[in-house]
Tab-separated table of C-alpha atoms and ligand atoms in Angstrom:
chain	number	residue	atom	x	y	z
A	1	MET	CA	-1.855	-0.979	-32.415
A	2	SER	CA	-3.365	2.417	-33.178
A	3	THR	CA	-1.481	5.530	-34.254
A	4	PRO	CA	-1.595	8.675	-32.098
A	5	SER	CA	-4.214	11.272	-33.082
A	6	ALA	CA	-3.432	14.963	-33.681
A	7	ASP	CA	-3.324	15.667	-29.923
A	8	GLY	CA	-0.686	12.954	-29.480
A	9	LEU	CA	-3.025	10.718	-27.481
A	10	GLU	CA	-3.258	7.027	-28.224
A	11	VAL	CA	-6.039	4.949	-26.617
A	12	VAL	CA	-5.080	1.270	-26.523
A	13	ASP	CA	-5.559	-1.993	-24.641
A	14	LEU	CA	-3.264	-2.095	-21.634
A	15	ALA	CA	-0.488	-4.646	-22.058
A	16	ARG	CA	0.103	-6.938	-19.095
A	17	GLU	CA	3.708	-5.726	-18.699
A	18	ASP	CA	2.459	-2.133	-18.404
A	19	LEU	CA	0.179	-2.872	-15.429
A	20	PRO	CA	2.601	-1.440	-12.808
A	21	GLU	CA	2.831	1.888	-14.675
A	22	ALA	CA	-0.965	2.030	-15.068
A	23	VAL	CA	-1.503	1.158	-11.402
A	24	GLY	CA	0.780	4.077	-10.455
A	25	VAL	CA	-1.319	6.433	-12.599
A	26	LEU	CA	-4.555	5.135	-11.050
A	27	ALA	CA	-3.251	5.422	-7.477
A	28	ARG	CA	-1.996	9.008	-8.003
A	29	GLY	CA	-5.102	10.022	-9.958
A	30	MET	CA	-7.595	8.636	-7.416
A	31	ARG	CA	-5.644	9.412	-4.250
A	32	ASP	CA	-7.922	12.259	-3.168
A	33	ASN	CA	-11.329	10.843	-4.127
A	34	PRO	CA	-13.786	11.294	-1.233
A	35	MET	CA	-14.336	7.538	-0.846
A	36	HIS	CA	-10.620	6.908	-0.485
A	37	VAL	CA	-10.254	9.673	2.106
A	38	ALA	CA	-13.212	8.233	4.058
A	39	ALA	CA	-11.887	4.677	3.872
A	40	PHE	CA	-8.140	5.195	4.205
A	41	GLY	CA	-7.746	8.428	6.178
A	42	ASN	CA	-6.163	11.841	5.864
A	43	ASP	CA	-2.579	10.977	4.904
A	44	PRO	CA	-2.298	11.348	1.083
A	45	ASN	CA	0.874	9.256	0.801
A	46	LYS	CA	-0.682	6.452	2.791
A	47	ARG	CA	-3.781	6.567	0.576
A	48	ARG	CA	-1.655	6.378	-2.561
A	49	ARG	CA	0.304	3.401	-1.236
A	50	ILE	CA	-2.874	1.550	-0.223
A	51	LEU	CA	-4.473	2.206	-3.611
A	52	GLU	CA	-1.374	1.020	-5.435
A	53	ARG	CA	-1.487	-2.255	-3.514
A	54	LEU	CA	-5.254	-2.667	-3.991
A	55	PHE	CA	-5.268	-1.897	-7.717
A	56	GLY	CA	-2.249	-4.136	-8.258
A	57	ALA	CA	-4.092	-6.988	-6.549
A	58	LEU	CA	-7.288	-6.244	-8.456
A	59	PHE	CA	-5.645	-6.622	-11.870
A	60	ARG	CA	-3.646	-9.661	-10.764
A	61	VAL	CA	-6.645	-11.495	-9.315
A	62	MET	CA	-9.527	-10.431	-11.565
A	63	VAL	CA	-8.110	-12.164	-14.608
A	64	ALA	CA	-11.046	-11.359	-16.918
A	65	GLN	CA	-10.171	-7.635	-16.719
A	66	GLN	CA	-9.602	-5.923	-20.094
A	67	PRO	CA	-8.070	-2.582	-19.055
A	68	ILE	CA	-7.580	0.302	-21.469
A	69	CYS	CA	-4.991	3.077	-21.224
A	70	VAL	CA	-4.130	6.386	-22.864
A	71	ARG	CA	-0.522	6.962	-23.910
A	72	ARG	CA	1.211	10.208	-24.795
A	73	GLU	CA	4.786	10.150	-26.039
A	74	GLY	CA	5.055	6.566	-24.873
A	75	ARG	CA	3.973	7.226	-21.286
A	76	ILE	CA	0.688	6.124	-19.750
A	77	VAL	CA	-1.324	9.212	-18.797
A	78	ALA	CA	-4.670	7.567	-17.974
A	79	ALA	CA	-6.038	4.090	-17.404
A	80	THR	CA	-9.205	2.223	-16.573
A	81	GLY	CA	-10.253	-1.237	-15.562
A	82	VAL	CA	-12.966	-2.814	-17.706
A	83	ALA	CA	-14.730	-5.921	-16.403
A	84	PRO	CA	-16.549	-7.796	-19.178
A	85	ALA	CA	-20.130	-8.931	-18.513
A	86	GLY	CA	-20.366	-11.486	-15.705
A	87	SER	CA	-16.861	-10.863	-14.336
A	88	CYS	CA	-17.020	-7.796	-12.076
A	89	GLN	CA	-17.937	-9.434	-8.755
A	90	PRO	CA	-15.141	-11.534	-7.222
A	91	THR	CA	-15.766	-15.233	-6.769
A	92	PRO	CA	-15.162	-16.497	-3.189
A	93	ARG	CA	-11.701	-17.613	-4.296
A	94	GLN	CA	-10.928	-14.210	-5.816
A	95	GLY	CA	-12.255	-12.533	-2.653
A	96	LEU	CA	-9.758	-14.542	-0.595
A	97	ALA	CA	-6.928	-13.635	-2.962
A	98	LEU	CA	-7.811	-9.934	-2.649
A	99	ALA	CA	-8.022	-10.015	1.166
A	100	PRO	CA	-4.299	-9.560	1.980
A	101	ALA	CA	-4.104	-6.297	-0.010
A	102	MET	CA	-7.194	-5.066	1.831
A	103	LEU	CA	-5.941	-6.125	5.283
A	104	ALA	CA	-2.583	-4.461	4.659
A	105	ALA	CA	-4.437	-1.139	4.884
A	106	GLY	CA	-4.915	-1.834	8.615
A	107	PRO	CA	-7.938	-3.275	10.406
A	108	ARG	CA	-10.053	-0.102	10.659
A	109	ALA	CA	-9.416	0.975	7.065
A	110	ALA	CA	-10.021	-2.578	5.847
A	111	GLY	CA	-13.335	-2.630	7.740
A	112	ARG	CA	-14.444	0.660	6.175
A	113	ALA	CA	-13.291	-0.413	2.703
A	114	SER	CA	-15.123	-3.715	2.887
A	115	ARG	CA	-18.355	-1.901	3.954
A	116	TRP	CA	-17.908	0.403	0.960
A	117	ILE	CA	-17.228	-2.416	-1.506
A	118	ARG	CA	-20.144	-4.491	-0.176
A	119	ALA	CA	-22.516	-1.512	-0.457
A	120	TRP	CA	-21.478	-0.849	-4.061
A	121	GLY	CA	-21.558	-4.569	-4.925
A	122	ALA	CA	-25.064	-4.923	-3.471
A	123	ARG	CA	-26.306	-2.424	-6.087
A	124	ASP	CA	-24.662	-4.183	-8.998
A	125	PRO	CA	-27.267	-4.557	-11.786
A	126	GLY	CA	-28.821	-7.973	-12.367
A	127	GLU	CA	-28.608	-7.494	-16.143
A	128	PRO	CA	-25.413	-8.287	-18.076
A	129	HIS	CA	-23.177	-5.223	-18.089
A	130	VAL	CA	-19.609	-4.109	-18.713
A	131	HIS	CA	-18.324	-2.589	-15.467
A	132	LEU	CA	-16.000	0.413	-15.769
A	133	GLY	CA	-13.359	1.327	-13.185
A	134	PRO	CA	-11.119	2.111	-11.472
A	135	LEU	CA	-10.575	5.003	-13.923
A	136	ALA	CA	-8.201	7.952	-13.599
A	137	VAL	CA	-6.118	10.464	-15.456
A	138	ASP	CA	-2.736	11.124	-13.812
A	139	ALA	CA	-3.125	13.740	-11.093
A	140	HIS	CA	-1.308	16.614	-12.841
A	141	LEU	CA	-3.027	16.038	-16.219
A	142	GLN	CA	-6.711	16.169	-15.314
A	143	GLY	CA	-9.053	18.578	-17.098
A	144	GLN	CA	-7.270	18.433	-20.482
A	145	GLY	CA	-9.684	16.130	-22.314
A	146	ILE	CA	-7.709	12.926	-21.706
A	147	GLY	CA	-10.411	11.214	-19.636
A	148	SER	CA	-13.020	12.058	-22.277
A	149	ARG	CA	-10.892	10.340	-24.928
A	150	LEU	CA	-10.601	7.216	-22.791
A	151	LEU	CA	-14.319	7.177	-22.035
A	152	ALA	CA	-15.195	7.741	-25.712
A	153	GLU	CA	-13.202	4.651	-26.697
A	154	HIS	CA	-14.903	2.614	-23.967
A	155	CYS	CA	-18.332	3.788	-25.180
A	156	ARG	CA	-17.404	3.093	-28.802
A	157	ARG	CA	-16.628	-0.489	-27.819
A	158	LEU	CA	-19.891	-0.789	-25.838
A	159	ASP	CA	-21.865	0.419	-28.842
A	160	ALA	CA	-20.021	-1.848	-31.273
A	161	ALA	CA	-20.802	-4.859	-29.047
A	162	GLY	CA	-24.339	-3.672	-28.140
A	163	GLU	CA	-23.519	-3.908	-24.425
A	164	VAL	CA	-24.796	-2.064	-21.344
A	165	GLY	CA	-22.209	0.005	-19.451
A	166	TYR	CA	-22.222	0.510	-15.691
A	167	LEU	CA	-20.100	2.327	-13.096
A	168	GLU	CA	-20.066	3.892	-9.639
A	169	THR	CA	-18.631	7.284	-8.779
A	170	ASP	CA	-18.144	9.482	-5.719
A	171	LYS	CA	-17.876	13.027	-7.163
A	172	PRO	CA	-20.635	15.221	-8.630
A	173	GLU	CA	-18.261	16.587	-11.318
A	174	ASN	CA	-17.697	13.004	-12.483
A	175	VAL	CA	-21.459	12.538	-12.919
A	176	VAL	CA	-21.425	15.370	-15.490
A	177	PHE	CA	-18.342	13.834	-17.166
A	178	TYR	CA	-20.098	10.470	-17.591
A	179	GLU	CA	-23.462	12.000	-18.568
A	180	ARG	CA	-21.791	13.682	-21.537
A	181	GLN	CA	-21.183	10.247	-23.031
A	182	GLY	CA	-24.601	8.778	-22.345
A	183	PHE	CA	-24.454	7.426	-18.774
A	184	GLU	CA	-27.490	8.083	-16.586
A	185	THR	CA	-27.767	7.996	-12.799
A	186	VAL	CA	-29.918	5.023	-11.803
A	187	ASP	CA	-29.370	5.192	-8.016
A	188	ARG	CA	-27.759	7.317	-5.306
A	189	ALA	CA	-26.672	6.367	-1.811
A	190	ASP	CA	-24.536	7.522	1.097
A	191	VAL	CA	-21.840	4.893	1.601
A	192	ILE	CA	-19.540	5.191	4.665
A	193	GLY	CA	-20.635	8.831	4.737
A	194	VAL	CA	-19.757	9.527	1.076
A	195	ALA	CA	-22.265	10.332	-1.684
A	196	SER	CA	-22.201	7.651	-4.384
A	197	TRP	CA	-23.796	7.702	-7.814
A	198	PHE	CA	-24.590	4.518	-9.749
A	199	MET	CA	-24.680	5.056	-13.513
A	200	ARG	CA	-25.859	2.982	-16.472
A	201	ARG	CA	-25.512	3.440	-20.205
A	202	SER	CA	-27.617	1.770	-22.903
A	203	PRO	CA	-25.766	0.924	-26.114
A	204	ARG	CA	-26.401	3.198	-29.076
A	205	ALA	CA	-27.103	1.882	-32.543
A	206	THR	CA	-23.883	2.059	-34.543
A	207	GLY	CA	-25.346	1.433	-37.978
A	208	GLY	CA	-23.106	-1.563	-38.608
A	209	ALA	CA	-20.409	-3.728	-37.099
A	210	SER	CA	-17.043	-2.079	-36.437
B	1	LIG	C1	-12.748	12.074	-13.753
B	1	LIG	C2	-11.581	12.095	-14.737
B	1	LIG	C3	-11.283	10.692	-15.227
B	1	LIG	C4	-11.992	12.970	-15.943
B	1	LIG	O1	-10.925	12.989	-16.867
B	1	LIG	P1	-10.306	14.428	-17.317
B	1	LIG	O2	-9.306	14.199	-18.347
B	1	LIG	O3	-9.866	15.154	-16.084
B	1	LIG	O4	-11.624	15.146	-17.850
B	1	LIG	P2	-11.831	15.886	-19.270
B	1	LIG	O5	-10.842	16.993	-19.383
B	1	LIG	O6	-11.871	14.889	-20.356
B	1	LIG	O7	-13.306	16.433	-19.071
B	1	LIG	C5	-13.536	17.482	-18.162
B	1	LIG	C6	-14.763	17.200	-17.345
B	1	LIG	O8	-14.498	16.148	-16.413
B	1	LIG	C7	-15.100	16.436	-15.151
B	1	LIG	N1	-14.053	16.383	-14.129
B	1	LIG	C8	-14.074	15.532	-13.073
B	1	LIG	N2	-12.974	15.659	-12.341
B	1	LIG	C9	-12.211	16.607	-12.924
B	1	LIG	C10	-10.942	17.179	-12.601
B	1	LIG	N3	-10.247	16.746	-11.529
B	1	LIG	N4	-10.445	18.125	-13.411
B	1	LIG	C11	-11.127	18.539	-14.491
B	1	LIG	N5	-12.348	18.029	-14.864
B	1	LIG	C12	-12.887	17.068	-14.072
B	1	LIG	C13	-15.803	17.758	-15.281
B	1	LIG	O9	-17.154	17.454	-15.583
B	1	LIG	C14	-15.141	18.376	-16.490
B	1	LIG	O10	-16.041	19.177	-17.204
B	1	LIG	P3	-15.872	20.795	-17.184
B	1	LIG	O11	-14.506	21.056	-17.725
B	1	LIG	O12	-16.980	21.286	-18.051
B	1	LIG	O13	-15.992	21.164	-15.743
B	1	LIG	C15	-10.295	12.709	-14.090
B	1	LIG	O14	-10.543	14.067	-13.739
B	1	LIG	C16	-9.818	11.967	-12.860
B	1	LIG	O15	-9.005	11.072	-12.975
B	1	LIG	N6	-10.300	12.380	-11.663
B	1	LIG	C17	-9.839	11.804	-10.386
B	1	LIG	C18	-10.159	10.342	-10.243
B	1	LIG	C19	-11.632	10.069	-10.480
B	1	LIG	O16	-12.513	10.688	-9.900
B	1	LIG	N7	-11.893	9.069	-11.344
B	1	LIG	C20	-13.226	8.635	-11.697
B	1	LIG	C21	-13.726	7.675	-10.698
B	1	LIG	S1	-15.370	7.118	-11.075
């Protein structure tokens, strides 16, 4: 357990019992991302509900996940999924377990979402990598440095372990956010009509084990 820093933010592993709170933060924070609008339609409340169901299923089914969160005054203000090397793509069994949450979005949305997820999955690097996401700061708290703190802790862990980081994103302003901490764009594609960036980060020498 870490102690909060001067800004009151504490970046910690997400406890299993806090998953519902973190999933709420992720669903609110990512509700308006272009990919989610393209996949799930124009109704913001519907998008949030679909994302809550999908992220809930993701963390329940993808058991290797090691999510991180940021807390302020005891509340979760940001969260991210972290898939350790070799665990980011669902096995056939995990794919089946995820299907009901996807289908609950409705047949057309589920079709668009599966095209999106297949297109991103097809670009997954062949090399071992730690896969970041979904990542969000709660909707009303973005732009205050919270996401940078979360990403810095993720990158610190990558460097300490000497591991490659990888992620996908759908907003140009996010590309700048990730570049600041050493991610580089390795591919770009239009996926269900939405620009996607694929980003990789090499580990930096830390000068000793942490
Ligand atoms: C992307 C995100 C995690 C960044 O965290 P944050 O706490 O808002 O960002 P910080 O304050 O630490 O850093 C600010 C930088 O983030 C980027 N940024 C991306 N989205 C932003 C937003 N909605 N508000 C403010 N900055 C944003 C900009 O590059 C910004 O730099 P600038 O201030 O020089 O323009 C957060 O904005 C978010 O949750 N966005 C919506 C969901 C999302 O896109 N998640 C990432 C999916 S890959």
